[in-house]
């Protein structure tokens, strides 16, 4: 299936800036659990990779990178950061979140309305789909794909149609939280990066309530990175060992981390 591309050259402006807009009657007013992290191991990461999606698969990390002309899907050796397979994305497209569902990789694009599906054996794009909204983050709960678009919304997509079957709004007792970015489904919860934030949120897939807030500050001294977009982005989970990996856009390192109560 070939889908005509309608690309936008608009700057990455993100969503509206009302990241803490009022929620007078927040459903479920419990305070989120406060957590921080411990570094288990540190690995090299391609500092030219503008990381937009990260997932663990069969001993490797699968990573999606962004920016037009630099977007790709990669299979990365964890210990070395070496890229062992790569599919380059059409240079008109800006790669965004990725996930793996039923053995195939799905990659969103930012504003073009086109998503890509890959065969992981041949590491080639074999299908395209229409996105219903901007592409930011993507994960799978095993039944649905779950997509963010830079707003407060998380869309649960039917993989057969890629159409949303329901939407939840990310919130805590203080209000809605938008600019939800990279996602990872871990043990029945959605973990989420928030654009330009050092926090990872733990979100209930049932109603969007924030269960926990994980302070990741200090993980990398980004003052040493030249690009203001070098933000924390990318969470991957190995369910067999419980390992969690995190990195950021253009970061020289990737970390295996353990989340701990503060
Ligand atoms: Ca992820």
mmCIF file with all atom_site columns, N, CA and C in Angstrom, residues 55 97-108 115-118 127 129-133 137-148 153-168 183-185 190 205:
data_model
loop_
_atom_site.group_PDB
_atom_site.id
_atom_site.type_symbol
_atom_site.label_atom_id
_atom_site.label_alt_id
_atom_site.label_comp_id
_atom_site.label_asym_id
_atom_site.label_entity_id
_atom_site.label_seq_id
_atom_site.pdbx_PDB_ins_code
_atom_site.Cartn_x
_atom_site.Cartn_y
_atom_site.Cartn_z
_atom_site.occupancy
_atom_site.B_iso_or_equiv
_atom_site.pdbx_formal_charge
_atom_site.auth_seq_id
_atom_site.auth_comp_id
_atom_site.auth_asym_id
_atom_site.auth_atom_id
_atom_site.pdbx_PDB_model_num
ATOM 1   N N  . UNK A 1 55  ? 12.617  0.430  22.225 1.00 0.00 ? 55  UNK A N  1
ATOM 2   C CA . UNK A 1 55  ? 11.932  -0.767 22.710 1.00 0.00 ? 55  UNK A CA 1
ATOM 3   C C  . UNK A 1 55  ? 12.940  -1.908 22.714 1.00 0.00 ? 55  UNK A C  1
ATOM 4   N N  . UNK A 1 97  ? 7.705   8.041  17.467 1.00 0.00 ? 97  UNK A N  1
ATOM 5   C CA . UNK A 1 97  ? 7.681   6.877  18.352 1.00 0.00 ? 97  UNK A CA 1
ATOM 6   C C  . UNK A 1 97  ? 7.591   5.557  17.608 1.00 0.00 ? 97  UNK A C  1
ATOM 7   N N  . UNK A 1 98  ? 8.104   4.528  18.264 1.00 0.00 ? 98  UNK A N  1
ATOM 8   C CA . UNK A 1 98  ? 8.045   3.169  17.698 1.00 0.00 ? 98  UNK A CA 1
ATOM 9   C C  . UNK A 1 98  ? 7.565   2.195  18.767 1.00 0.00 ? 98  UNK A C  1
ATOM 10  N N  . UNK A 1 99  ? 7.041   1.064  18.294 1.00 0.00 ? 99  UNK A N  1
ATOM 11  C CA . UNK A 1 99  ? 6.803   -0.066 19.187 1.00 0.00 ? 99  UNK A CA 1
ATOM 12  C C  . UNK A 1 99  ? 6.795   -1.335 18.355 1.00 0.00 ? 99  UNK A C  1
ATOM 13  N N  . UNK A 1 100 ? 6.743   -2.457 19.048 1.00 0.00 ? 100 UNK A N  1
ATOM 14  C CA . UNK A 1 100 ? 6.627   -3.745 18.376 1.00 0.00 ? 100 UNK A CA 1
ATOM 15  C C  . UNK A 1 100 ? 5.332   -4.387 18.830 1.00 0.00 ? 100 UNK A C  1
ATOM 16  N N  . UNK A 1 101 ? 4.567   -4.837 17.857 1.00 0.00 ? 101 UNK A N  1
ATOM 17  C CA . UNK A 1 101 ? 3.288   -5.481 18.140 1.00 0.00 ? 101 UNK A CA 1
ATOM 18  C C  . UNK A 1 101 ? 3.152   -6.683 17.213 1.00 0.00 ? 101 UNK A C  1
ATOM 19  N N  . UNK A 1 102 ? 2.961   -7.844 17.828 1.00 0.00 ? 102 UNK A N  1
ATOM 20  C CA . UNK A 1 102 ? 2.821   -9.091 17.076 1.00 0.00 ? 102 UNK A CA 1
ATOM 21  C C  . UNK A 1 102 ? 3.934   -9.258 16.046 1.00 0.00 ? 102 UNK A C  1
ATOM 22  N N  . UNK A 1 103 ? 5.149   -8.988 16.488 1.00 0.00 ? 103 UNK A N  1
ATOM 23  C CA . UNK A 1 103 ? 6.329   -9.290 15.680 1.00 0.00 ? 103 UNK A CA 1
ATOM 24  C C  . UNK A 1 103 ? 6.672   -8.278 14.616 1.00 0.00 ? 103 UNK A C  1
ATOM 25  N N  . UNK A 1 104 ? 5.896   -7.207 14.517 1.00 0.00 ? 104 UNK A N  1
ATOM 26  C CA . UNK A 1 104 ? 6.211   -6.163 13.540 1.00 0.00 ? 104 UNK A CA 1
ATOM 27  C C  . UNK A 1 104 ? 6.468   -4.845 14.253 1.00 0.00 ? 104 UNK A C  1
ATOM 28  N N  . UNK A 1 105 ? 7.375   -4.053 13.693 1.00 0.00 ? 105 UNK A N  1
ATOM 29  C CA . UNK A 1 105 ? 7.667   -2.741 14.269 1.00 0.00 ? 105 UNK A CA 1
ATOM 30  C C  . UNK A 1 105 ? 6.776   -1.690 13.623 1.00 0.00 ? 105 UNK A C  1
ATOM 31  N N  . UNK A 1 106 ? 6.256   -0.807 14.442 1.00 0.00 ? 106 UNK A N  1
ATOM 32  C CA . UNK A 1 106 ? 5.428   0.317  13.994 1.00 0.00 ? 106 UNK A CA 1
ATOM 33  C C  . UNK A 1 106 ? 6.182   1.601  14.303 1.00 0.00 ? 106 UNK A C  1
ATOM 34  N N  . UNK A 1 107 ? 6.217   2.499  13.350 1.00 0.00 ? 107 UNK A N  1
ATOM 35  C CA . UNK A 1 107 ? 6.904   3.787  13.538 1.00 0.00 ? 107 UNK A CA 1
ATOM 36  C C  . UNK A 1 107 ? 5.975   4.923  13.128 1.00 0.00 ? 107 UNK A C  1
ATOM 37  N N  . UNK A 1 108 ? 5.785   5.853  14.042 1.00 0.00 ? 108 UNK A N  1
ATOM 38  C CA . UNK A 1 108 ? 5.006   7.047  13.734 1.00 0.00 ? 108 UNK A CA 1
ATOM 39  C C  . UNK A 1 108 ? 5.881   8.075  13.041 1.00 0.00 ? 108 UNK A C  1
ATOM 40  N N  . UNK A 1 115 ? 2.163   6.565  9.052  1.00 0.00 ? 115 UNK A N  1
ATOM 41  C CA . UNK A 1 115 ? 2.976   5.688  9.885  1.00 0.00 ? 115 UNK A CA 1
ATOM 42  C C  . UNK A 1 115 ? 3.500   4.526  9.068  1.00 0.00 ? 115 UNK A C  1
ATOM 43  N N  . UNK A 1 116 ? 4.550   3.894  9.575  1.00 0.00 ? 116 UNK A N  1
ATOM 44  C CA . UNK A 1 116 ? 5.227   2.828  8.840  1.00 0.00 ? 116 UNK A CA 1
ATOM 45  C C  . UNK A 1 116 ? 5.203   1.535  9.650  1.00 0.00 ? 116 UNK A C  1
ATOM 46  N N  . UNK A 1 117 ? 5.105   0.413  8.936  1.00 0.00 ? 117 UNK A N  1
ATOM 47  C CA . UNK A 1 117 ? 5.149   -0.910 9.555  1.00 0.00 ? 117 UNK A CA 1
ATOM 48  C C  . UNK A 1 117 ? 6.316   -1.677 8.936  1.00 0.00 ? 117 UNK A C  1
ATOM 49  N N  . UNK A 1 118 ? 7.120   -2.297 9.795  1.00 0.00 ? 118 UNK A N  1
ATOM 50  C CA . UNK A 1 118 ? 8.338   -2.972 9.329  1.00 0.00 ? 118 UNK A CA 1
ATOM 51  C C  . UNK A 1 118 ? 8.286   -4.464 9.613  1.00 0.00 ? 118 UNK A C  1
ATOM 52  N N  . UNK A 1 127 ? 4.603   -1.690 4.924  1.00 0.00 ? 127 UNK A N  1
ATOM 53  C CA . UNK A 1 127 ? 3.231   -1.179 4.886  1.00 0.00 ? 127 UNK A CA 1
ATOM 54  C C  . UNK A 1 127 ? 3.215   0.231  5.465  1.00 0.00 ? 127 UNK A C  1
ATOM 55  N N  . UNK A 1 129 ? 0.363   3.272  7.171  1.00 0.00 ? 129 UNK A N  1
ATOM 56  C CA . UNK A 1 129 ? -0.987  3.490  7.688  1.00 0.00 ? 129 UNK A CA 1
ATOM 57  C C  . UNK A 1 129 ? -1.202  4.976  7.904  1.00 0.00 ? 129 UNK A C  1
ATOM 58  N N  . UNK A 1 130 ? -2.463  5.352  7.929  1.00 0.00 ? 130 UNK A N  1
ATOM 59  C CA . UNK A 1 130 ? -2.849  6.741  8.185  1.00 0.00 ? 130 UNK A CA 1
ATOM 60  C C  . UNK A 1 130 ? -2.858  6.994  9.685  1.00 0.00 ? 130 UNK A C  1
ATOM 61  N N  . UNK A 1 131 ? -2.181  8.032  10.117 1.00 0.00 ? 131 UNK A N  1
ATOM 62  C CA . UNK A 1 131 ? -2.255  8.440  11.518 1.00 0.00 ? 131 UNK A CA 1
ATOM 63  C C  . UNK A 1 131 ? -3.425  9.392  11.707 1.00 0.00 ? 131 UNK A C  1
ATOM 64  N N  . UNK A 1 132 ? -4.095  9.255  12.835 1.00 0.00 ? 132 UNK A N  1
ATOM 65  C CA . UNK A 1 132 ? -5.247  10.113 13.082 1.00 0.00 ? 132 UNK A CA 1
ATOM 66  C C  . UNK A 1 132 ? -4.843  11.442 13.695 1.00 0.00 ? 132 UNK A C  1
ATOM 67  N N  . UNK A 1 133 ? -3.602  11.529 14.175 1.00 0.00 ? 133 UNK A N  1
ATOM 68  C CA . UNK A 1 133 ? -3.166  12.735 14.849 1.00 0.00 ? 133 UNK A CA 1
ATOM 69  C C  . UNK A 1 133 ? -1.644  12.813 14.716 1.00 0.00 ? 133 UNK A C  1
ATOM 70  N N  . UNK A 1 137 ? 4.673   9.572  20.764 1.00 0.00 ? 137 UNK A N  1
ATOM 71  C CA . UNK A 1 137 ? 5.122   8.304  21.356 1.00 0.00 ? 137 UNK A CA 1
ATOM 72  C C  . UNK A 1 137 ? 4.209   7.154  20.983 1.00 0.00 ? 137 UNK A C  1
ATOM 73  N N  . UNK A 1 138 ? 4.745   5.927  21.137 1.00 0.00 ? 138 UNK A N  1
ATOM 74  C CA . UNK A 1 138 ? 3.970   4.742  20.779 1.00 0.00 ? 138 UNK A CA 1
ATOM 75  C C  . UNK A 1 138 ? 4.401   3.575  21.664 1.00 0.00 ? 138 UNK A C  1
ATOM 76  N N  . UNK A 1 139 ? 3.439   2.774  22.115 1.00 0.00 ? 139 UNK A N  1
ATOM 77  C CA . UNK A 1 139 ? 3.743   1.526  22.810 1.00 0.00 ? 139 UNK A CA 1
ATOM 78  C C  . UNK A 1 139 ? 2.605   0.554  22.544 1.00 0.00 ? 139 UNK A C  1
ATOM 79  N N  . UNK A 1 140 ? 2.729   -0.657 23.090 1.00 0.00 ? 140 UNK A N  1
ATOM 80  C CA . UNK A 1 140 ? 1.702   -1.683 22.901 1.00 0.00 ? 140 UNK A CA 1
ATOM 81  C C  . UNK A 1 140 ? 1.421   -2.340 24.244 1.00 0.00 ? 140 UNK A C  1
ATOM 82  N N  . UNK A 1 141 ? 0.132   -2.565 24.519 1.00 0.00 ? 141 UNK A N  1
ATOM 83  C CA . UNK A 1 141 ? -0.217  -3.332 25.721 1.00 0.00 ? 141 UNK A CA 1
ATOM 84  C C  . UNK A 1 141 ? -0.479  -4.791 25.375 1.00 0.00 ? 141 UNK A C  1
ATOM 85  N N  . UNK A 1 142 ? -0.127  -5.181 24.157 1.00 0.00 ? 142 UNK A N  1
ATOM 86  C CA . UNK A 1 142 ? -0.358  -6.541 23.698 1.00 0.00 ? 142 UNK A CA 1
ATOM 87  C C  . UNK A 1 142 ? -1.661  -6.697 22.943 1.00 0.00 ? 142 UNK A C  1
ATOM 88  N N  . UNK A 1 143 ? -2.588  -5.778 23.189 1.00 0.00 ? 143 UNK A N  1
ATOM 89  C CA . UNK A 1 143 ? -3.870  -5.801 22.496 1.00 0.00 ? 143 UNK A CA 1
ATOM 90  C C  . UNK A 1 143 ? -4.036  -4.578 21.595 1.00 0.00 ? 143 UNK A C  1
ATOM 91  N N  . UNK A 1 144 ? -3.712  -3.411 22.166 1.00 0.00 ? 144 UNK A N  1
ATOM 92  C CA . UNK A 1 144 ? -3.813  -2.156 21.428 1.00 0.00 ? 144 UNK A CA 1
ATOM 93  C C  . UNK A 1 144 ? -2.430  -1.544 21.264 1.00 0.00 ? 144 UNK A C  1
ATOM 94  N N  . UNK A 1 145 ? -2.289  -0.693 20.256 1.00 0.00 ? 145 UNK A N  1
ATOM 95  C CA . UNK A 1 145 ? -1.190  0.257  20.245 1.00 0.00 ? 145 UNK A CA 1
ATOM 96  C C  . UNK A 1 145 ? -1.672  1.486  21.003 1.00 0.00 ? 145 UNK A C  1
ATOM 97  N N  . UNK A 1 146 ? -0.775  2.104  21.721 1.00 0.00 ? 146 UNK A N  1
ATOM 98  C CA . UNK A 1 146 ? -1.113  3.287  22.517 1.00 0.00 ? 146 UNK A CA 1
ATOM 99  C C  . UNK A 1 146 ? -0.232  4.428  22.022 1.00 0.00 ? 146 UNK A C  1
ATOM 100 N N  . UNK A 1 147 ? -0.846  5.528  21.625 1.00 0.00 ? 147 UNK A N  1
ATOM 101 C CA . UNK A 1 147 ? -0.135  6.626  20.965 1.00 0.00 ? 147 UNK A CA 1
ATOM 102 C C  . UNK A 1 147 ? -0.308  7.922  21.733 1.00 0.00 ? 147 UNK A C  1
ATOM 103 N N  . UNK A 1 148 ? 0.761   8.694  21.798 1.00 0.00 ? 148 UNK A N  1
ATOM 104 C CA . UNK A 1 148 ? 0.678   10.076 22.274 1.00 0.00 ? 148 UNK A CA 1
ATOM 105 C C  . UNK A 1 148 ? 0.858   11.011 21.081 1.00 0.00 ? 148 UNK A C  1
ATOM 106 N N  . UNK A 1 153 ? -3.486  13.627 25.679 1.00 0.00 ? 153 UNK A N  1
ATOM 107 C CA . UNK A 1 153 ? -4.243  12.436 25.302 1.00 0.00 ? 153 UNK A CA 1
ATOM 108 C C  . UNK A 1 153 ? -3.358  11.234 25.040 1.00 0.00 ? 153 UNK A C  1
ATOM 109 N N  . UNK A 1 154 ? -3.851  10.073 25.452 1.00 0.00 ? 154 UNK A N  1
ATOM 110 C CA . UNK A 1 154 ? -3.300  8.790  25.018 1.00 0.00 ? 154 UNK A CA 1
ATOM 111 C C  . UNK A 1 154 ? -4.405  8.069  24.256 1.00 0.00 ? 154 UNK A C  1
ATOM 112 N N  . UNK A 1 155 ? -4.097  7.677  23.008 1.00 0.00 ? 155 UNK A N  1
ATOM 113 C CA . UNK A 1 155 ? -5.065  7.047  22.128 1.00 0.00 ? 155 UNK A CA 1
ATOM 114 C C  . UNK A 1 155 ? -4.797  5.544  22.094 1.00 0.00 ? 155 UNK A C  1
ATOM 115 N N  . UNK A 1 156 ? -5.825  4.751  22.328 1.00 0.00 ? 156 UNK A N  1
ATOM 116 C CA . UNK A 1 156 ? -5.722  3.295  22.225 1.00 0.00 ? 156 UNK A CA 1
ATOM 117 C C  . UNK A 1 156 ? -6.202  2.908  20.832 1.00 0.00 ? 156 UNK A C  1
ATOM 118 N N  . UNK A 1 157 ? -5.264  2.402  20.019 1.00 0.00 ? 157 UNK A N  1
ATOM 119 C CA . UNK A 1 157 ? -5.550  2.129  18.613 1.00 0.00 ? 157 UNK A CA 1
ATOM 120 C C  . UNK A 1 157 ? -5.802  0.639  18.397 1.00 0.00 ? 157 UNK A C  1
ATOM 121 N N  . UNK A 1 158 ? -6.806  0.346  17.575 1.00 0.00 ? 158 UNK A N  1
ATOM 122 C CA . UNK A 1 158 ? -7.035  -1.024 17.124 1.00 0.00 ? 158 UNK A CA 1
ATOM 123 C C  . UNK A 1 158 ? -5.973  -1.330 16.068 1.00 0.00 ? 158 UNK A C  1
ATOM 124 N N  . UNK A 1 159 ? -5.097  -2.314 16.306 1.00 0.00 ? 159 UNK A N  1
ATOM 125 C CA . UNK A 1 159 ? -4.016  -2.554 15.337 1.00 0.00 ? 159 UNK A CA 1
ATOM 126 C C  . UNK A 1 159 ? -4.527  -2.941 13.947 1.00 0.00 ? 159 UNK A C  1
ATOM 127 N N  . UNK A 1 160 ? -5.748  -3.440 13.864 1.00 0.00 ? 160 UNK A N  1
ATOM 128 C CA . UNK A 1 160 ? -6.282  -3.840 12.554 1.00 0.00 ? 160 UNK A CA 1
ATOM 129 C C  . UNK A 1 160 ? -6.617  -2.626 11.699 1.00 0.00 ? 160 UNK A C  1
ATOM 130 N N  . UNK A 1 161 ? -7.006  -1.537 12.338 1.00 0.00 ? 161 UNK A N  1
ATOM 131 C CA . UNK A 1 161 ? -7.443  -0.358 11.596 1.00 0.00 ? 161 UNK A CA 1
ATOM 132 C C  . UNK A 1 161 ? -6.585  0.873  11.870 1.00 0.00 ? 161 UNK A C  1
ATOM 133 N N  . UNK A 1 162 ? -5.805  0.827  12.968 1.00 0.00 ? 162 UNK A N  1
ATOM 134 C CA . UNK A 1 162 ? -5.036  1.965  13.479 1.00 0.00 ? 162 UNK A CA 1
ATOM 135 C C  . UNK A 1 162 ? -5.946  3.152  13.814 1.00 0.00 ? 162 UNK A C  1
ATOM 136 N N  . UNK A 1 163 ? -7.180  2.871  14.068 1.00 0.00 ? 163 UNK A N  1
ATOM 137 C CA . UNK A 1 163 ? -8.126  3.897  14.519 1.00 0.00 ? 163 UNK A CA 1
ATOM 138 C C  . UNK A 1 163 ? -8.276  3.810  16.038 1.00 0.00 ? 163 UNK A C  1
ATOM 139 N N  . UNK A 1 164 ? -8.454  4.953  16.706 1.00 0.00 ? 164 UNK A N  1
ATOM 140 C CA . UNK A 1 164 ? -8.604  4.913  18.162 1.00 0.00 ? 164 UNK A CA 1
ATOM 141 C C  . UNK A 1 164 ? -9.936  4.305  18.587 1.00 0.00 ? 164 UNK A C  1
ATOM 142 N N  . UNK A 1 165 ? -9.867  3.450  19.594 1.00 0.00 ? 165 UNK A N  1
ATOM 143 C CA . UNK A 1 165 ? -11.079 2.868  20.168 1.00 0.00 ? 165 UNK A CA 1
ATOM 144 C C  . UNK A 1 165 ? -11.454 3.579  21.468 1.00 0.00 ? 165 UNK A C  1
ATOM 145 N N  . UNK A 1 166 ? -10.483 4.199  22.121 1.00 0.00 ? 166 UNK A N  1
ATOM 146 C CA . UNK A 1 166 ? -10.781 5.052  23.270 1.00 0.00 ? 166 UNK A CA 1
ATOM 147 C C  . UNK A 1 166 ? -9.586  5.949  23.536 1.00 0.00 ? 166 UNK A C  1
ATOM 148 N N  . UNK A 1 167 ? -9.815  6.980  24.329 1.00 0.00 ? 167 UNK A N  1
ATOM 149 C CA . UNK A 1 167 ? -8.774  7.961  24.650 1.00 0.00 ? 167 UNK A CA 1
ATOM 150 C C  . UNK A 1 167 ? -8.837  8.228  26.149 1.00 0.00 ? 167 UNK A C  1
ATOM 151 N N  . UNK A 1 168 ? -7.676  8.336  26.784 1.00 0.00 ? 168 UNK A N  1
ATOM 152 C CA . UNK A 1 168 ? -7.642  8.806  28.174 1.00 0.00 ? 168 UNK A CA 1
ATOM 153 C C  . UNK A 1 168 ? -6.812  10.083 28.213 1.00 0.00 ? 168 UNK A C  1
ATOM 154 N N  . UNK A 1 183 ? 6.757   6.458  25.080 1.00 0.00 ? 183 UNK A N  1
ATOM 155 C CA . UNK A 1 183 ? 5.949   5.613  25.952 1.00 0.00 ? 183 UNK A CA 1
ATOM 156 C C  . UNK A 1 183 ? 6.559   4.226  26.095 1.00 0.00 ? 183 UNK A C  1
ATOM 157 N N  . UNK A 1 184 ? 6.235   3.574  27.220 1.00 0.00 ? 184 UNK A N  1
ATOM 158 C CA . UNK A 1 184 ? 6.590   2.166  27.386 1.00 0.00 ? 184 UNK A CA 1
ATOM 159 C C  . UNK A 1 184 ? 5.564   1.532  28.320 1.00 0.00 ? 184 UNK A C  1
ATOM 160 N N  . UNK A 1 185 ? 5.014   0.407  27.893 1.00 0.00 ? 185 UNK A N  1
ATOM 161 C CA . UNK A 1 185 ? 4.044   -0.314 28.716 1.00 0.00 ? 185 UNK A CA 1
ATOM 162 C C  . UNK A 1 185 ? 4.804   -1.290 29.594 1.00 0.00 ? 185 UNK A C  1
ATOM 163 N N  . UNK A 1 190 ? 1.495   2.603  31.921 1.00 0.00 ? 190 UNK A N  1
ATOM 164 C CA . UNK A 1 190 ? 2.159   3.291  30.814 1.00 0.00 ? 190 UNK A CA 1
ATOM 165 C C  . UNK A 1 190 ? 3.186   4.256  31.411 1.00 0.00 ? 190 UNK A C  1
ATOM 166 N N  . UNK A 1 205 ? -3.479  3.044  32.547 1.00 0.00 ? 205 UNK A N  1
ATOM 167 C CA . UNK A 1 205 ? -4.135  2.968  31.234 1.00 0.00 ? 205 UNK A CA 1
ATOM 168 C C  . UNK A 1 205 ? -5.654  2.990  31.341 1.00 0.00 ? 205 UNK A C  1
#
